[in-house]
């Protein structure tokens, strides 16, 4: 693909240079149509049985994005009190939120219970704690299905090397604790990890979870977690995740289960990245270009405080260069190897290393693709830098500020 920005008309006819001047850089820019489209795709993965997709909002909790999820009809999962509160603020009713927590305090758990938000417990200890504060309550348990997957070992959340879930050999203890506290286990859930393009490990985990599910009576739901990948190498023509063949394979497994179990509980999944990654980019400004020991460094304001994925997981994000409001063509003759970095005081503050990009000039814009997921939500104020603003290119083509840039007053307020 020559240019994703041009191919999908990401800015819907608006000039990215003007947007960058008006709202400043670094700037997160989202495209409402793409986000709606991806959320509708995940909502339709299973059609043969009662099914709900939960948008995993740790990916991006901007209120406007949560409102899109709400309007498209997907539910949401929350990992913290903050995420529950954001979902409530966006208008999600309690029964459309699923609190999938890990190592939380009694107070945080109580927030979910008092707000009637269904809770999943991910250890025997947390199940006991839930029983102590909510004897006779209803809850789900997170099972470790023994199979993990993901783009980096730090995001594999099942299998033998992870803190998550209750192992299969501890299932009898779940029943013992449930009996002791008179708890009703209404659902089970899992999450194998984040970003698979080959669905095989996910489907193997589905097999395992469905086998384990038969040990539980009268389950109201089974939640298979998220992890559907997106093509981060789209400029090199990486293919999309094949949702339709995945959906067929997935349904076949559910068919077999339903026959044996005798009924179809509500099936759920928890995609995050797939819903929002491709619907977001970062616009950053080039402030300096220099050669150091034969390496050409493009110095921008997109530091690791704005997008941490490259420095945290060595993640690849395609980058397009925008000069005078237009995407610079990737002509063979103009391509050169450069290292694009941010303005943070760490050598690891690198967006990409030795990347072939078309000629970049001072004051050009870098447009970092696929930044809608785990972008802003993982921002920090490292080096005492302000968090960026976020704007939405709405379906009608208008540009809307959906979160203002942080100010120094915002920072100082915590000391008042
Ligand atoms: N459900 C649970 C319980 C999760 O822990 C996660 C992600 C998801 C669903 C959504 O997974 P997704 O569909 O987005 O892959 N910061 C990393 C990803 C961490 C994912 C953590 N859990 C990254 O930037 O790649």
Short mmCIF file of C-alpha atoms and ligand atoms in Angstrom, two decimals:
data_model
loop_
_atom_site.label_atom_id
_atom_site.label_comp_id
_atom_site.label_asym_id
_atom_site.label_seq_id
_atom_site.Cartn_x
_atom_site.Cartn_y
_atom_site.Cartn_z
CA UNK A 1 0.00 0.00 0.00
CA UNK A 2 1.52 3.34 -1.01
CA UNK A 3 -0.22 5.39 1.69
CA UNK A 4 -2.82 4.35 4.26
CA UNK A 5 -3.70 7.99 4.94
CA UNK A 6 -4.57 8.60 1.30
CA UNK A 7 -6.08 5.18 0.67
CA UNK A 8 -8.71 5.55 3.41
CA UNK A 9 -8.82 9.37 3.24
CA UNK A 10 -8.05 9.36 6.96
CA UNK A 11 -8.47 13.13 7.43
CA UNK A 12 -11.64 13.22 5.29
CA UNK A 13 -10.50 16.09 3.14
CA UNK A 14 -9.15 18.14 6.07
CA UNK A 15 -5.57 19.32 5.80
CA UNK A 16 -3.41 17.58 8.46
CA UNK A 17 -1.04 20.56 8.53
CA UNK A 18 -3.91 22.87 9.45
CA UNK A 19 -5.14 20.42 12.10
CA UNK A 20 -1.61 20.25 13.55
CA UNK A 21 -1.34 24.06 13.61
CA UNK A 22 -4.73 24.52 15.21
CA UNK A 23 -4.40 21.89 17.95
CA UNK A 24 -0.61 21.69 18.26
CA UNK A 25 1.63 18.62 18.21
CA UNK A 26 2.01 15.90 19.30
CA UNK A 27 -1.62 15.21 18.56
CA UNK A 28 -3.75 12.07 18.54
CA UNK A 29 -6.18 12.10 15.62
CA UNK A 30 -8.99 9.53 15.33
CA UNK A 31 -11.29 8.65 12.47
CA UNK A 32 -14.84 7.91 13.63
CA UNK A 33 -15.80 5.85 10.56
CA UNK A 34 -12.91 3.42 10.98
CA UNK A 35 -13.59 2.95 14.69
CA UNK A 36 -17.31 2.35 14.07
CA UNK A 37 -16.52 -0.10 11.30
CA UNK A 38 -14.12 -2.16 13.42
CA UNK A 39 -16.48 -2.19 16.38
CA UNK A 40 -19.28 -3.42 14.16
CA UNK A 41 -17.04 -6.18 12.83
CA UNK A 42 -16.26 -7.50 16.32
CA UNK A 43 -19.93 -7.28 17.25
CA UNK A 44 -20.71 -9.72 14.42
CA UNK A 45 -18.10 -12.43 15.03
CA UNK A 46 -20.68 -14.95 16.31
CA UNK A 47 -24.20 -14.84 14.94
CA UNK A 48 -25.47 -18.39 15.55
CA UNK A 49 -25.71 -18.01 19.34
CA UNK A 50 -26.33 -15.27 21.89
CA UNK A 51 -23.08 -13.31 21.68
CA UNK A 52 -21.62 -10.01 22.88
CA UNK A 53 -18.31 -8.34 22.17
CA UNK A 54 -16.91 -6.43 25.14
CA UNK A 55 -14.70 -3.54 24.03
CA UNK A 56 -11.64 -3.81 26.26
CA UNK A 57 -11.41 -0.18 27.19
CA UNK A 58 -7.86 -0.25 28.61
CA UNK A 59 -6.99 0.18 24.93
CA UNK A 60 -8.44 3.66 24.74
CA UNK A 61 -10.82 5.22 27.27
CA UNK A 62 -11.48 8.50 25.53
CA UNK A 63 -15.11 9.31 26.35
CA UNK A 64 -16.06 9.88 22.72
CA UNK A 65 -14.68 6.47 21.77
CA UNK A 66 -16.59 4.84 24.62
CA UNK A 67 -19.72 6.56 23.35
CA UNK A 68 -19.15 5.07 19.90
CA UNK A 69 -18.89 1.61 21.50
CA UNK A 70 -22.10 2.26 23.39
CA UNK A 71 -23.95 3.36 20.27
CA UNK A 72 -22.69 0.44 18.17
CA UNK A 73 -24.05 -1.95 20.79
CA UNK A 74 -20.86 -3.51 22.08
CA UNK A 75 -20.40 -3.95 25.83
CA UNK A 76 -17.15 -3.19 27.62
CA UNK A 77 -14.72 -4.71 30.04
CA UNK A 78 -12.98 -2.70 32.74
CA UNK A 79 -9.80 -3.48 34.62
CA UNK A 80 -9.93 -0.78 37.29
CA UNK A 81 -12.23 1.55 39.18
CA UNK A 82 -11.12 4.32 36.82
CA UNK A 83 -12.22 2.33 33.78
CA UNK A 84 -15.57 1.48 35.42
CA UNK A 85 -16.10 5.15 36.20
CA UNK A 86 -15.20 6.23 32.65
CA UNK A 87 -17.64 3.69 31.19
CA UNK A 88 -20.37 4.90 33.53
CA UNK A 89 -19.61 8.49 32.56
CA UNK A 90 -20.01 7.53 28.90
CA UNK A 91 -23.45 6.12 29.74
CA UNK A 92 -22.80 2.37 30.01
CA UNK A 93 -25.33 0.71 32.32
CA UNK A 94 -23.87 -1.74 34.87
CA UNK A 95 -24.99 -4.83 33.02
CA UNK A 96 -22.99 -3.77 29.96
CA UNK A 97 -19.75 -3.55 31.95
CA UNK A 98 -17.65 -6.55 32.99
CA UNK A 99 -15.02 -5.93 35.65
CA UNK A 100 -12.09 -8.25 34.89
CA UNK A 101 -9.75 -7.38 37.73
CA UNK A 102 -6.39 -8.56 38.93
CA UNK A 103 -4.96 -8.19 42.48
CA UNK A 104 -7.35 -5.47 43.63
CA UNK A 105 -8.24 -4.13 47.04
CA UNK A 106 -11.52 -4.85 48.84
CA UNK A 107 -12.46 -1.19 48.33
CA UNK A 108 -12.08 -1.37 44.57
CA UNK A 109 -14.01 -4.65 44.42
CA UNK A 110 -16.72 -3.09 46.59
CA UNK A 111 -17.12 -0.30 44.01
CA UNK A 112 -18.11 -2.89 41.39
CA UNK A 113 -20.37 -4.79 43.78
CA UNK A 114 -22.17 -1.65 45.00
CA UNK A 115 -22.67 -0.57 41.39
CA UNK A 116 -24.02 -4.00 40.33
CA UNK A 117 -21.18 -4.47 37.87
CA UNK A 118 -20.44 -8.17 37.23
CA UNK A 119 -17.01 -9.17 38.55
CA UNK A 120 -14.53 -11.82 37.42
CA UNK A 121 -12.02 -13.03 40.01
CA UNK A 122 -8.62 -14.13 38.85
CA UNK A 123 -7.20 -15.97 41.86
CA UNK A 124 -8.51 -18.14 44.68
CA UNK A 125 -7.53 -15.40 47.15
CA UNK A 126 -9.54 -12.78 45.29
CA UNK A 127 -12.50 -15.16 45.06
CA UNK A 128 -12.32 -15.58 48.85
CA UNK A 129 -12.14 -11.80 49.29
CA UNK A 130 -15.20 -11.39 47.06
CA UNK A 131 -16.99 -14.01 49.22
CA UNK A 132 -16.08 -12.15 52.39
CA UNK A 133 -17.47 -8.83 51.18
CA UNK A 134 -20.39 -10.23 49.18
CA UNK A 135 -21.54 -13.55 50.72
CA UNK A 136 -24.21 -15.16 48.56
CA UNK A 137 -23.15 -13.08 45.52
CA UNK A 138 -22.78 -13.95 41.84
CA UNK A 139 -19.46 -13.79 40.05
CA UNK A 140 -17.28 -15.16 37.29
CA UNK A 141 -13.81 -16.68 37.52
CA UNK A 142 -10.91 -16.16 35.15
CA UNK A 143 -9.41 -19.43 34.03
CA UNK A 144 -5.90 -19.83 32.70
CA UNK A 145 -6.55 -22.10 29.71
CA UNK A 146 -2.90 -23.19 29.57
CA UNK A 147 -2.28 -21.68 26.11
CA UNK A 148 -0.99 -18.15 25.56
CA UNK A 149 -0.34 -15.94 22.52
CA UNK A 150 0.80 -12.41 21.81
CA UNK A 151 3.19 -10.12 19.96
CA UNK A 152 5.67 -9.95 22.87
CA UNK A 153 6.24 -12.01 26.01
CA UNK A 154 5.04 -9.02 28.08
CA UNK A 155 1.53 -9.31 26.63
CA UNK A 156 1.01 -13.08 26.77
CA UNK A 157 -1.59 -13.47 29.49
CA UNK A 158 -2.16 -17.23 29.69
CA UNK A 159 0.00 -20.33 29.78
CA UNK A 160 2.71 -21.19 32.27
CA UNK A 161 4.57 -17.86 32.48
CA UNK A 162 1.95 -15.36 33.56
CA UNK A 163 0.33 -13.96 36.69
CA UNK A 164 -3.19 -14.25 35.25
CA UNK A 165 -6.04 -16.66 35.83
CA UNK A 166 -6.78 -19.71 37.94
CA UNK A 167 -5.08 -22.89 36.78
CA UNK A 168 -7.14 -25.89 35.77
CA UNK A 169 -5.79 -27.95 38.66
CA UNK A 170 -7.31 -25.44 41.12
CA UNK A 171 -10.85 -25.72 39.82
CA UNK A 172 -12.00 -27.91 42.71
CA UNK A 173 -10.89 -25.17 45.10
CA UNK A 174 -13.13 -22.72 43.20
CA UNK A 175 -16.10 -24.95 44.01
CA UNK A 176 -14.99 -25.27 47.65
CA UNK A 177 -14.72 -21.49 48.11
CA UNK A 178 -18.02 -20.93 46.29
CA UNK A 179 -19.68 -23.38 48.70
CA UNK A 180 -18.08 -21.78 51.75
CA UNK A 181 -19.36 -18.31 50.84
CA UNK A 182 -22.56 -19.42 49.10
CA UNK A 183 -21.37 -17.89 45.80
CA UNK A 184 -22.93 -18.61 42.44
CA UNK A 185 -20.38 -18.91 39.62
CA UNK A 186 -22.28 -17.53 36.66
CA UNK A 187 -19.49 -17.20 34.12
CA UNK A 188 -15.95 -18.09 33.20
CA UNK A 189 -13.53 -16.04 31.17
CA UNK A 190 -10.02 -16.13 29.76
CA UNK A 191 -7.65 -13.94 27.78
CA UNK A 192 -4.77 -15.65 25.97
CA UNK A 193 -2.85 -12.48 25.19
CA UNK A 194 -2.66 -9.57 22.86
CA UNK A 195 -2.25 -9.60 19.09
CA UNK A 196 -2.48 -12.78 17.11
CA UNK A 197 -2.86 -12.84 13.32
CA UNK A 198 -2.91 -16.66 13.29
CA UNK A 199 -5.99 -17.70 15.28
CA UNK A 200 -4.64 -21.21 16.07
CA UNK A 201 -3.53 -20.55 19.68
CA UNK A 202 -6.74 -18.65 20.42
CA UNK A 203 -8.83 -21.51 19.03
CA UNK A 204 -6.79 -24.05 21.02
CA UNK A 205 -7.56 -22.02 24.14
CA UNK A 206 -11.24 -21.96 23.14
CA UNK A 207 -11.14 -25.79 23.08
CA UNK A 208 -9.57 -25.86 26.52
CA UNK A 209 -11.99 -23.35 28.02
CA UNK A 210 -14.99 -25.18 26.57
CA UNK A 211 -13.70 -28.46 27.97
CA UNK A 212 -13.25 -26.80 31.38
CA UNK A 213 -16.68 -25.12 31.09
CA UNK A 214 -18.35 -28.53 31.23
CA UNK A 215 -17.22 -28.83 34.85
CA UNK A 216 -19.40 -25.82 35.73
CA UNK A 217 -23.18 -26.12 35.89
CA UNK A 218 -25.63 -23.59 34.49
CA UNK A 219 -23.10 -21.07 33.24
CA UNK A 220 -24.75 -17.86 32.07
CA UNK A 221 -21.75 -16.80 29.99
CA UNK A 222 -18.36 -17.87 28.67
CA UNK A 223 -15.98 -15.07 27.71
CA UNK A 224 -13.05 -16.00 25.46
CA UNK A 225 -11.08 -12.75 25.79
CA UNK A 226 -9.57 -10.61 23.06
CA UNK A 227 -6.33 -10.41 21.13
CA UNK A 228 -7.42 -10.11 17.47
CA UNK A 229 -4.54 -8.54 15.60
CA UNK A 230 -4.27 -5.70 13.11
CA UNK A 231 -1.71 -5.30 10.32
CA UNK A 232 0.97 -2.98 11.74
CA UNK A 233 3.01 -3.50 8.55
CA UNK A 234 0.23 -2.32 6.24
CA UNK A 235 2.58 -0.19 4.12
CA UNK A 236 4.35 -3.47 3.32
CA UNK A 237 0.99 -4.97 2.36
CA UNK A 238 0.48 -7.06 5.47
CA UNK A 239 -2.98 -8.66 5.26
CA UNK A 240 -5.80 -8.00 7.71
CA UNK A 241 -6.84 -10.56 10.32
CA UNK A 242 -9.21 -12.90 8.49
CA UNK A 243 -12.30 -12.32 10.61
CA UNK A 244 -14.70 -14.30 8.47
CA UNK A 245 -12.80 -17.60 8.44
CA UNK A 246 -11.96 -17.09 12.13
CA UNK A 247 -15.63 -16.62 12.85
CA UNK A 248 -16.50 -19.89 11.03
CA UNK A 249 -13.88 -21.90 12.94
CA UNK A 250 -14.96 -20.34 16.22
CA UNK A 251 -18.64 -21.11 15.56
CA UNK A 252 -17.85 -24.76 14.76
CA UNK A 253 -16.32 -25.17 18.20
CA UNK A 254 -19.35 -23.58 19.83
CA UNK A 255 -21.68 -25.92 17.88
CA UNK A 256 -19.95 -28.97 19.35
CA UNK A 257 -20.02 -27.51 22.85
CA UNK A 258 -23.68 -26.51 22.78
CA UNK A 259 -24.67 -30.02 21.65
CA UNK A 260 -22.92 -31.58 24.64
CA UNK A 261 -23.70 -28.90 27.25
CA UNK A 262 -27.36 -28.94 26.35
CA UNK A 263 -27.77 -25.16 26.23
CA UNK A 264 -25.99 -22.10 24.87
CA UNK A 265 -24.78 -19.67 27.50
CA UNK A 266 -24.07 -16.13 26.30
CA UNK A 267 -20.72 -16.25 24.47
CA UNK A 268 -18.47 -13.21 24.74
CA UNK A 269 -15.14 -11.90 23.52
CA UNK A 270 -13.06 -8.92 24.65
CA UNK A 271 -11.31 -7.23 21.74
CA UNK A 272 -9.51 -3.97 22.37
CA UNK A 273 -6.80 -3.30 19.80
CA UNK A 274 -8.88 -4.46 16.83
CA UNK A 275 -11.57 -1.89 17.61
CA UNK A 276 -9.44 1.22 17.73
CA UNK A 277 -5.82 0.75 16.63
CA UNK A 278 -6.29 1.56 12.95
CA UNK A 279 -8.67 4.40 13.71
CA UNK A 280 -5.95 6.51 15.38
CA UNK A 281 -2.73 8.23 14.28
CA UNK A 282 -0.30 10.62 15.96
CA UNK A 283 0.81 13.78 14.23
CA UNK A 284 4.21 14.94 15.39
CA UNK A 285 6.50 17.76 14.28
CA UNK A 286 10.07 17.33 13.04
CA UNK A 287 12.22 19.75 15.04
CA UNK A 288 15.71 18.63 14.18
CA UNK A 289 17.62 16.45 11.75
CA UNK A 290 21.18 15.39 12.38
CA UNK A 291 23.84 12.79 11.65
CA UNK A 292 25.49 11.00 14.58
CA UNK A 293 28.19 8.47 13.69
CA UNK A 294 26.67 7.80 10.30
CA UNK A 295 23.07 7.52 11.55
CA UNK A 296 20.54 10.10 10.41
CA UNK A 297 18.31 11.05 13.35
CA UNK A 298 14.92 12.65 12.75
CA UNK A 299 14.09 14.46 16.00
CA UNK A 300 10.37 14.86 16.67
CA UNK A 301 8.02 15.68 19.53
CA UNK A 302 6.58 12.13 19.59
CA UNK A 303 8.47 10.91 22.61
CA UNK A 304 8.07 7.67 24.53
CA UNK A 305 5.80 9.64 26.87
CA UNK A 306 3.34 10.01 23.95
CA UNK A 307 3.68 6.50 22.46
CA UNK A 308 5.55 3.99 24.59
CA UNK A 309 4.95 0.87 22.47
CA UNK A 310 8.14 1.06 20.37
CA UNK A 311 10.41 1.50 23.40
CA UNK A 312 8.46 -0.91 25.61
CA UNK A 313 7.92 -3.81 23.21
CA UNK A 314 10.07 -2.88 20.17
CA UNK A 315 6.74 -2.49 18.39
CA UNK A 316 6.60 -1.45 14.77
CA UNK A 317 4.39 1.46 13.74
CA UNK A 318 4.30 2.49 10.10
CA UNK A 319 5.17 6.15 9.61
CA UNK A 320 4.12 8.46 6.81
CA UNK A 321 5.72 11.85 6.23
CA UNK A 322 3.51 14.86 5.60
CA UNK A 323 5.01 17.93 3.99
CA UNK A 324 2.92 21.07 3.36
CA UNK A 325 -0.22 19.09 4.20
CA UNK A 326 0.47 16.28 1.68
CA UNK A 327 1.72 12.74 2.19
CA UNK A 328 5.23 12.48 0.72
CA UNK A 329 5.37 9.74 -1.92
CA UNK A 330 7.57 6.77 -1.11
CA UNK A 331 9.54 6.92 -4.37
CA UNK A 332 12.42 4.48 -4.49
CA UNK A 333 14.88 7.32 -5.27
CA UNK A 334 13.91 9.47 -2.31
CA UNK A 335 13.92 6.71 0.32
CA UNK A 336 16.68 6.78 2.92
CA UNK A 337 17.42 4.93 6.14
CA UNK A 338 16.68 7.07 9.18
CA UNK A 339 16.06 6.69 12.91
CA UNK A 340 13.07 8.63 14.17
CA UNK A 341 13.18 9.63 17.81
CA UNK A 342 11.36 11.79 20.34
CA UNK A 343 12.34 14.54 22.79
CA UNK A 344 12.79 12.46 25.94
CA UNK A 345 16.04 12.13 27.81
CA UNK A 346 16.59 8.42 27.13
CA UNK A 347 18.46 6.70 24.33
CA UNK A 348 15.59 4.24 24.07
CA UNK A 349 13.28 7.08 23.05
CA UNK A 350 13.14 5.82 19.48
CA UNK A 351 10.02 5.44 17.32
CA UNK A 352 11.81 3.42 14.67
CA UNK A 353 15.39 2.48 13.91
CA UNK A 354 17.06 2.35 10.47
CA UNK A 355 13.69 2.74 8.75
CA UNK A 356 13.40 3.49 5.02
CA UNK A 357 11.43 6.73 4.79
CA UNK A 358 11.06 9.28 2.00
CA UNK A 359 13.12 12.49 2.35
CA UNK A 360 12.17 14.28 5.58
CA UNK A 361 12.65 18.02 6.11
CA UNK A 362 12.63 20.18 9.22
CA UNK A 363 9.07 21.17 10.16
CA UNK A 364 7.50 18.28 8.26
CA UNK A 365 4.95 16.20 10.13
CA UNK A 366 5.42 12.55 11.00
CA UNK A 367 2.17 10.62 11.00
CA UNK A 368 2.46 7.51 13.16
CA UNK A 369 -0.11 4.94 12.06
CA UNK A 370 -2.15 2.45 14.11
CA UNK A 371 -1.80 4.50 17.27
CA UNK A 372 -5.43 4.33 18.40
CA UNK A 373 -4.80 1.35 20.69
CA UNK A 374 -2.50 1.50 23.73
CA UNK A 375 -1.38 4.94 22.58
CA UNK A 376 -2.90 7.71 24.67
CA UNK A 377 -3.95 5.18 27.33
CA UNK A 378 -0.28 4.44 28.02
CA UNK A 379 0.92 8.06 27.86
CA UNK A 380 2.88 9.45 30.75
CA UNK A 381 4.17 12.82 31.84
CA UNK A 382 7.77 11.59 31.92
CA UNK A 383 10.28 14.46 31.72
CA UNK A 384 7.38 16.54 33.03
CA UNK A 385 5.90 16.79 29.58
CA UNK A 386 2.24 17.53 29.02
CA UNK A 387 -0.11 14.87 27.74
CA UNK A 388 -1.23 15.56 24.17
CA UNK A 389 -4.65 16.56 22.89
CA UNK A 390 -6.97 14.22 20.99
CA UNK A 391 -9.19 15.16 18.07
CA UNK A 392 -11.79 13.17 16.15
CA UNK A 393 -12.44 13.36 12.43
CA UNK A 394 -16.18 12.80 12.68
CA UNK A 395 -18.28 10.89 10.15
CA UNK A 396 -19.59 14.19 8.76
CA UNK A 397 -16.01 15.36 8.10
CA UNK A 398 -15.87 17.87 10.95
CA UNK A 399 -12.87 17.97 13.29
CA UNK A 400 -13.74 17.86 16.97
CA UNK A 401 -11.46 18.32 19.96
CA UNK A 402 -12.27 15.33 22.18
CA UNK A 403 -9.68 15.91 24.89
CA UNK A 404 -7.71 19.09 25.35
CA UNK A 405 -3.97 19.15 25.80
CA UNK A 406 -2.86 19.03 29.43
CA UNK A 407 -1.64 22.34 30.85
CA UNK A 408 0.97 23.17 33.47
CA UNK A 409 -1.91 24.31 35.68
CA UNK A 410 -3.33 20.76 35.45
CA UNK A 411 0.03 19.47 36.61
CA UNK A 412 0.38 21.90 39.51
CA UNK A 413 -3.19 21.24 40.72
CA UNK A 414 -2.09 17.99 42.39
CA UNK A 415 0.05 20.02 44.81
CA UNK A 416 -2.74 22.31 45.95
N1 LIG B 1 -9.19 -8.76 27.95
C1 LIG B 1 -8.23 -8.76 28.89
C2 LIG B 1 -8.49 -9.41 30.18
C3 LIG B 1 -6.99 -8.15 28.65
O1 LIG B 1 -6.05 -8.17 29.58
C4 LIG B 1 -6.78 -7.51 27.39
C5 LIG B 1 -5.49 -6.85 27.12
C6 LIG B 1 -7.82 -7.52 26.45
C7 LIG B 1 -9.00 -8.16 26.76
C8 LIG B 1 -7.71 -6.85 25.12
O2 LIG B 1 -6.71 -7.38 24.32
P1 LIG B 1 -6.54 -6.89 22.79
O3 LIG B 1 -7.77 -7.33 22.03
O4 LIG B 1 -6.41 -5.42 22.81
O5 LIG B 1 -5.32 -7.56 22.33
N2 LIG B 1 -0.12 -2.63 25.88
C9 LIG B 1 0.03 -3.77 25.00
C10 LIG B 1 -1.17 -4.67 25.03
C11 LIG B 1 -1.55 -5.14 26.43
C12 LIG B 1 -2.82 -5.92 26.47
C13 LIG B 1 -3.27 -6.16 27.85
N3 LIG B 1 -4.51 -6.85 27.93
C14 LIG B 1 0.33 -3.26 23.59
O6 LIG B 1 0.46 -2.05 23.42
O7 LIG B 1 0.49 -4.05 22.67
#
